[in-house]
Amino acid sequence: MIGLDTETRDMVISTLQEYAERKLKPEFLRELDEKDEFPTQVLRDLYDPNQFGLHLMFIPEEYGGLGGGAYDIYRVSETMARIDLGIATGVLATFLGTDPITVGGTEEQKKLWMGKIADEGLLVAYGATEPQAGSDLGSLTTKAEPVLEAGVVVGYKINGRKQWISNGGVARLYTVLANAPGGPSWFVVEHDASGFTKGKPEDKHGIRASNTAALFLDDVYVTADRLVGGVEGKGLAQAQAVFGYTRLMVGSFGLGGGWAALERAIRYGQTRVQGGALLSTKQAYTHKLLVPNAVRLEASRAYIEWVAERIDGGDPEQQTEGAVAKYMATEAGNKAAEDAIQAHGGYGYTKEYMVEKIKRDVRITCIYEGTSEIMEWTIARDRWQMHLKSQGAYYRDWATQLDAIAAQTPESGAATAALALRALTVLLERCRLDRLTRNQHILFRLGELIAYAETAAIFSERAASKPTEAIALSPATLCVMARVHAREAALKIANDGLRWAIGAGQTDPNLANSLNLPAIFAAQAGLVDDMNTVAAALIAAFPAE
Ligand SMILES: Cc1cc2nc3c(=O)[nH]c(=O)nc-3n(C[C@H](O)[C@H](O)[C@H](O)COP(=O)(O)OP(=O)(O)OC[C@H]3O[C@@H](n4cnc5c(N)ncnc54)[C@H](O)[C@@H]3O)c2cc1C
């Protein structure tokens, strides 16, 4: 397993939390938000090796870093996002910026640039997006033209424009994606290169403490050794290769932002009396605004931890899993923050209670590093192939494994998760037979349903065998939450699946039964009791301050 030992990781996290308590108080964070200000000193502190050296986390030991793994990145990203998502973006954009070098750089490039970033605590920016090339990076127009001397390429002249670049106006080092004759390629560009200018900071909806700017490259000359990997045309593959990692990071941002808001709502409900009693005693309050969000966030956490362990265990190709993690965690974080405003009533709509800022901040996680829709597409496209290749065995076999877990640990909800996976198999097969995915909407909806099914399966599996240590909820509570999530997933697959399949013209008159709708409805028994248990556990874990 790659990564830090538990003691070192816990120390980094608690040091960060103590720093935040001392220096990043709500008034200060609100002021940064109000003034749209990048907190230079905070970033200096966080990158200072004598204080935190947070950037060292993601630099391998051989280049002077600490060699943190995916699990460490998840824990630090969640912690940072719980504090402030704007600052988290500023800190972790460096990680994103170094990725092309980490996955694609030559040994000399890694030694040089990673060593420099480690020693000097350089802020890095990742320049992929362009005004006309967002989700579709393949349509980028920034050009890298080879400069020849005696028939040998000695450098490149880069021309073009990048859009929405985090740390764009403040970084010292940039990785920039440009079209070379051999295809899209990454180049390392220093901040003071001639012809390289940056736009003014964007006036954003949220994460206003992070700097986002356009980049303008006007005949920017770089020597040939700045071509990442030394071979043209590898840029898109290199960007793809790190998605497992980077989407896990943004998923962890969703988790942290969502919990930051939800925790406030749980505590608030224990101080606010309406209708003669505390809101935390009102089921319609807890079961609508608190419990479902805690459940979805913890389902996402279980999945994030599972993906992180796979990456750290030596299987970095987790692009689809990274997409599921990002999609579920960021959508869950966004909804949790939205509901936290509602849970605070009119107070939630003001600046003082922080939830409206958190809501604005966490919104970005559904957009950057691939939008939620692009995640749906990625998930559906990849798992569709799995379904076809395995002739339906992919989820059927997984359901059989869940049956075995259900026999051992029935309280984990694994039997209901198995129902969800079996219904999904039936639905995918129906879509194949009736060629329903020729409708783009159907394919994307399948992406959503697959994400629900997989998180239900993983949440049940881990609740039964490996509950998280990252949150103060007992293994028994996590099992109850896994049951609630499995019920939601199964019902969603059956209901939405039926709706979209019928809506797109499916031909099986017996589809509701094939999806096992009666069993899925029957599995809802006990739901309200389980939600009562989760509500009580949340209130115990996050008492009024
Ligand atoms: C604050 C902020 C920070 C950012 N930081 C960085 C950074 O550091 N580096 C970097 O390179 N980029 C960065 N980005 C860019 C970000 O990754 C893109 O904004 C994002 O990928 C979406 O691209 P777009 O904005 O061009 O939207 P578009 O791609 O135009 O998408 C618009 C809408 O259409 C949908 N859509 C797109 N394609 C399809 C399709 N084929 N089918 C159906 N629907 C589709 C999308 O889901 C979305 O809802 C940042 C953006 C923001 C706002």
GROMACS .gro file of C-alpha atoms and ligand atoms in nm, residues 126-129 134-135 164-166 204 207 212 364 367-371 373-374 440 444, ligand 1:
model
   75
  126TYR     CA    1  -0.331   2.323  -1.453
  127GLY     CA    2  -0.417   2.482  -1.788
  128ALA     CA    3  -0.643   2.257  -1.992
  129THR     CA    4  -0.978   2.437  -2.044
  134GLY     CA    5  -1.446   2.272  -2.187
  135SER     CA    6  -1.602   1.929  -2.155
  164TRP     CA    7  -1.106   2.930  -1.581
  165ILE     CA    8  -0.764   2.831  -1.452
  166SER     CA    9  -0.743   2.786  -1.074
  204LYS     CA   10  -1.736   3.411  -0.915
  207ILE     CA   11  -1.497   2.976  -0.390
  212THR     CA   12  -0.945   3.179  -1.117
  364ILE     CA   13  -1.838   2.428  -0.822
  367ILE     CA   14  -1.874   2.157  -1.254
  368TYR     CA   15  -1.494   2.149  -1.241
  369GLU     CA   16  -1.281   1.842  -1.312
  370GLY     CA   17  -1.567   1.722  -1.535
  371THR     CA   18  -1.932   1.822  -1.494
  373GLU     CA   19  -2.330   1.521  -1.683
  374ILE     CA   20  -1.989   1.423  -1.818
  440GLN     CA   21  -2.849   1.024  -2.526
  444PHE     CA   22  -2.691   0.948  -1.915
  546LIG     C1   23  -1.399   2.807  -1.066
  546LIG     C2   24  -1.348   2.720  -1.175
  546LIG     C3   25  -1.220   2.664  -1.165
  546LIG     C4   26  -1.170   2.585  -1.269
  546LIG     N1   27  -1.040   2.540  -1.263
  546LIG     C5   28  -0.984   2.481  -1.373
  546LIG     C6   29  -0.844   2.452  -1.378
  546LIG     O1   30  -0.771   2.472  -1.281
  546LIG     N2   31  -0.793   2.400  -1.492
  546LIG     C7   32  -0.870   2.374  -1.602
  546LIG     O2   33  -0.818   2.329  -1.702
  546LIG     N3   34  -1.004   2.399  -1.600
  546LIG     C8   35  -1.062   2.453  -1.489
  546LIG     N4   36  -1.197   2.482  -1.488
  546LIG     C9   37  -1.278   2.450  -1.605
  546LIG    C10   38  -1.380   2.341  -1.581
  546LIG     O3   39  -1.319   2.216  -1.570
  546LIG    C11   40  -1.484   2.351  -1.694
  546LIG     O4   41  -1.560   2.467  -1.670
  546LIG    C12   42  -1.574   2.230  -1.704
  546LIG     O5   43  -1.500   2.118  -1.746
  546LIG    C13   44  -1.692   2.251  -1.798
  546LIG     O6   45  -1.652   2.308  -1.918
  546LIG     P1   46  -1.730   2.437  -1.975
  546LIG     O7   47  -1.730   2.538  -1.867
  546LIG     O8   48  -1.669   2.473  -2.104
  546LIG     O9   49  -1.877   2.387  -1.996
  546LIG     P2   50  -1.937   2.310  -2.123
  546LIG    O10   51  -1.848   2.196  -2.158
  546LIG    O11   52  -1.971   2.407  -2.229
  546LIG    O12   53  -2.070   2.252  -2.060
  546LIG    C14   54  -2.189   2.328  -2.046
  546LIG    C15   55  -2.303   2.232  -2.007
  546LIG    O13   56  -2.321   2.136  -2.111
  546LIG    C16   57  -2.308   2.004  -2.063
  546LIG     N5   58  -2.241   1.924  -2.165
  546LIG    C17   59  -2.117   1.938  -2.215
  546LIG     N6   60  -2.092   1.846  -2.310
  546LIG    C18   61  -2.202   1.772  -2.322
  546LIG    C19   62  -2.239   1.661  -2.403
  546LIG     N7   63  -2.154   1.606  -2.490
  546LIG     N8   64  -2.363   1.609  -2.389
  546LIG    C20   65  -2.450   1.661  -2.299
  546LIG     N9   66  -2.421   1.765  -2.220
  546LIG    C21   67  -2.299   1.820  -2.231
  546LIG    C22   68  -2.223   2.018  -1.937
  546LIG    O14   69  -2.243   1.911  -1.847
  546LIG    C23   70  -2.274   2.150  -1.882
  546LIG    O15   71  -2.392   2.129  -1.811
  546LIG    C24   72  -1.250   2.557  -1.382
  546LIG    C25   73  -1.380   2.609  -1.389
  546LIG    C26   74  -1.428   2.691  -1.289
  546LIG    C27   75  -1.566   2.750  -1.305
   0.00000   0.00000   0.00000
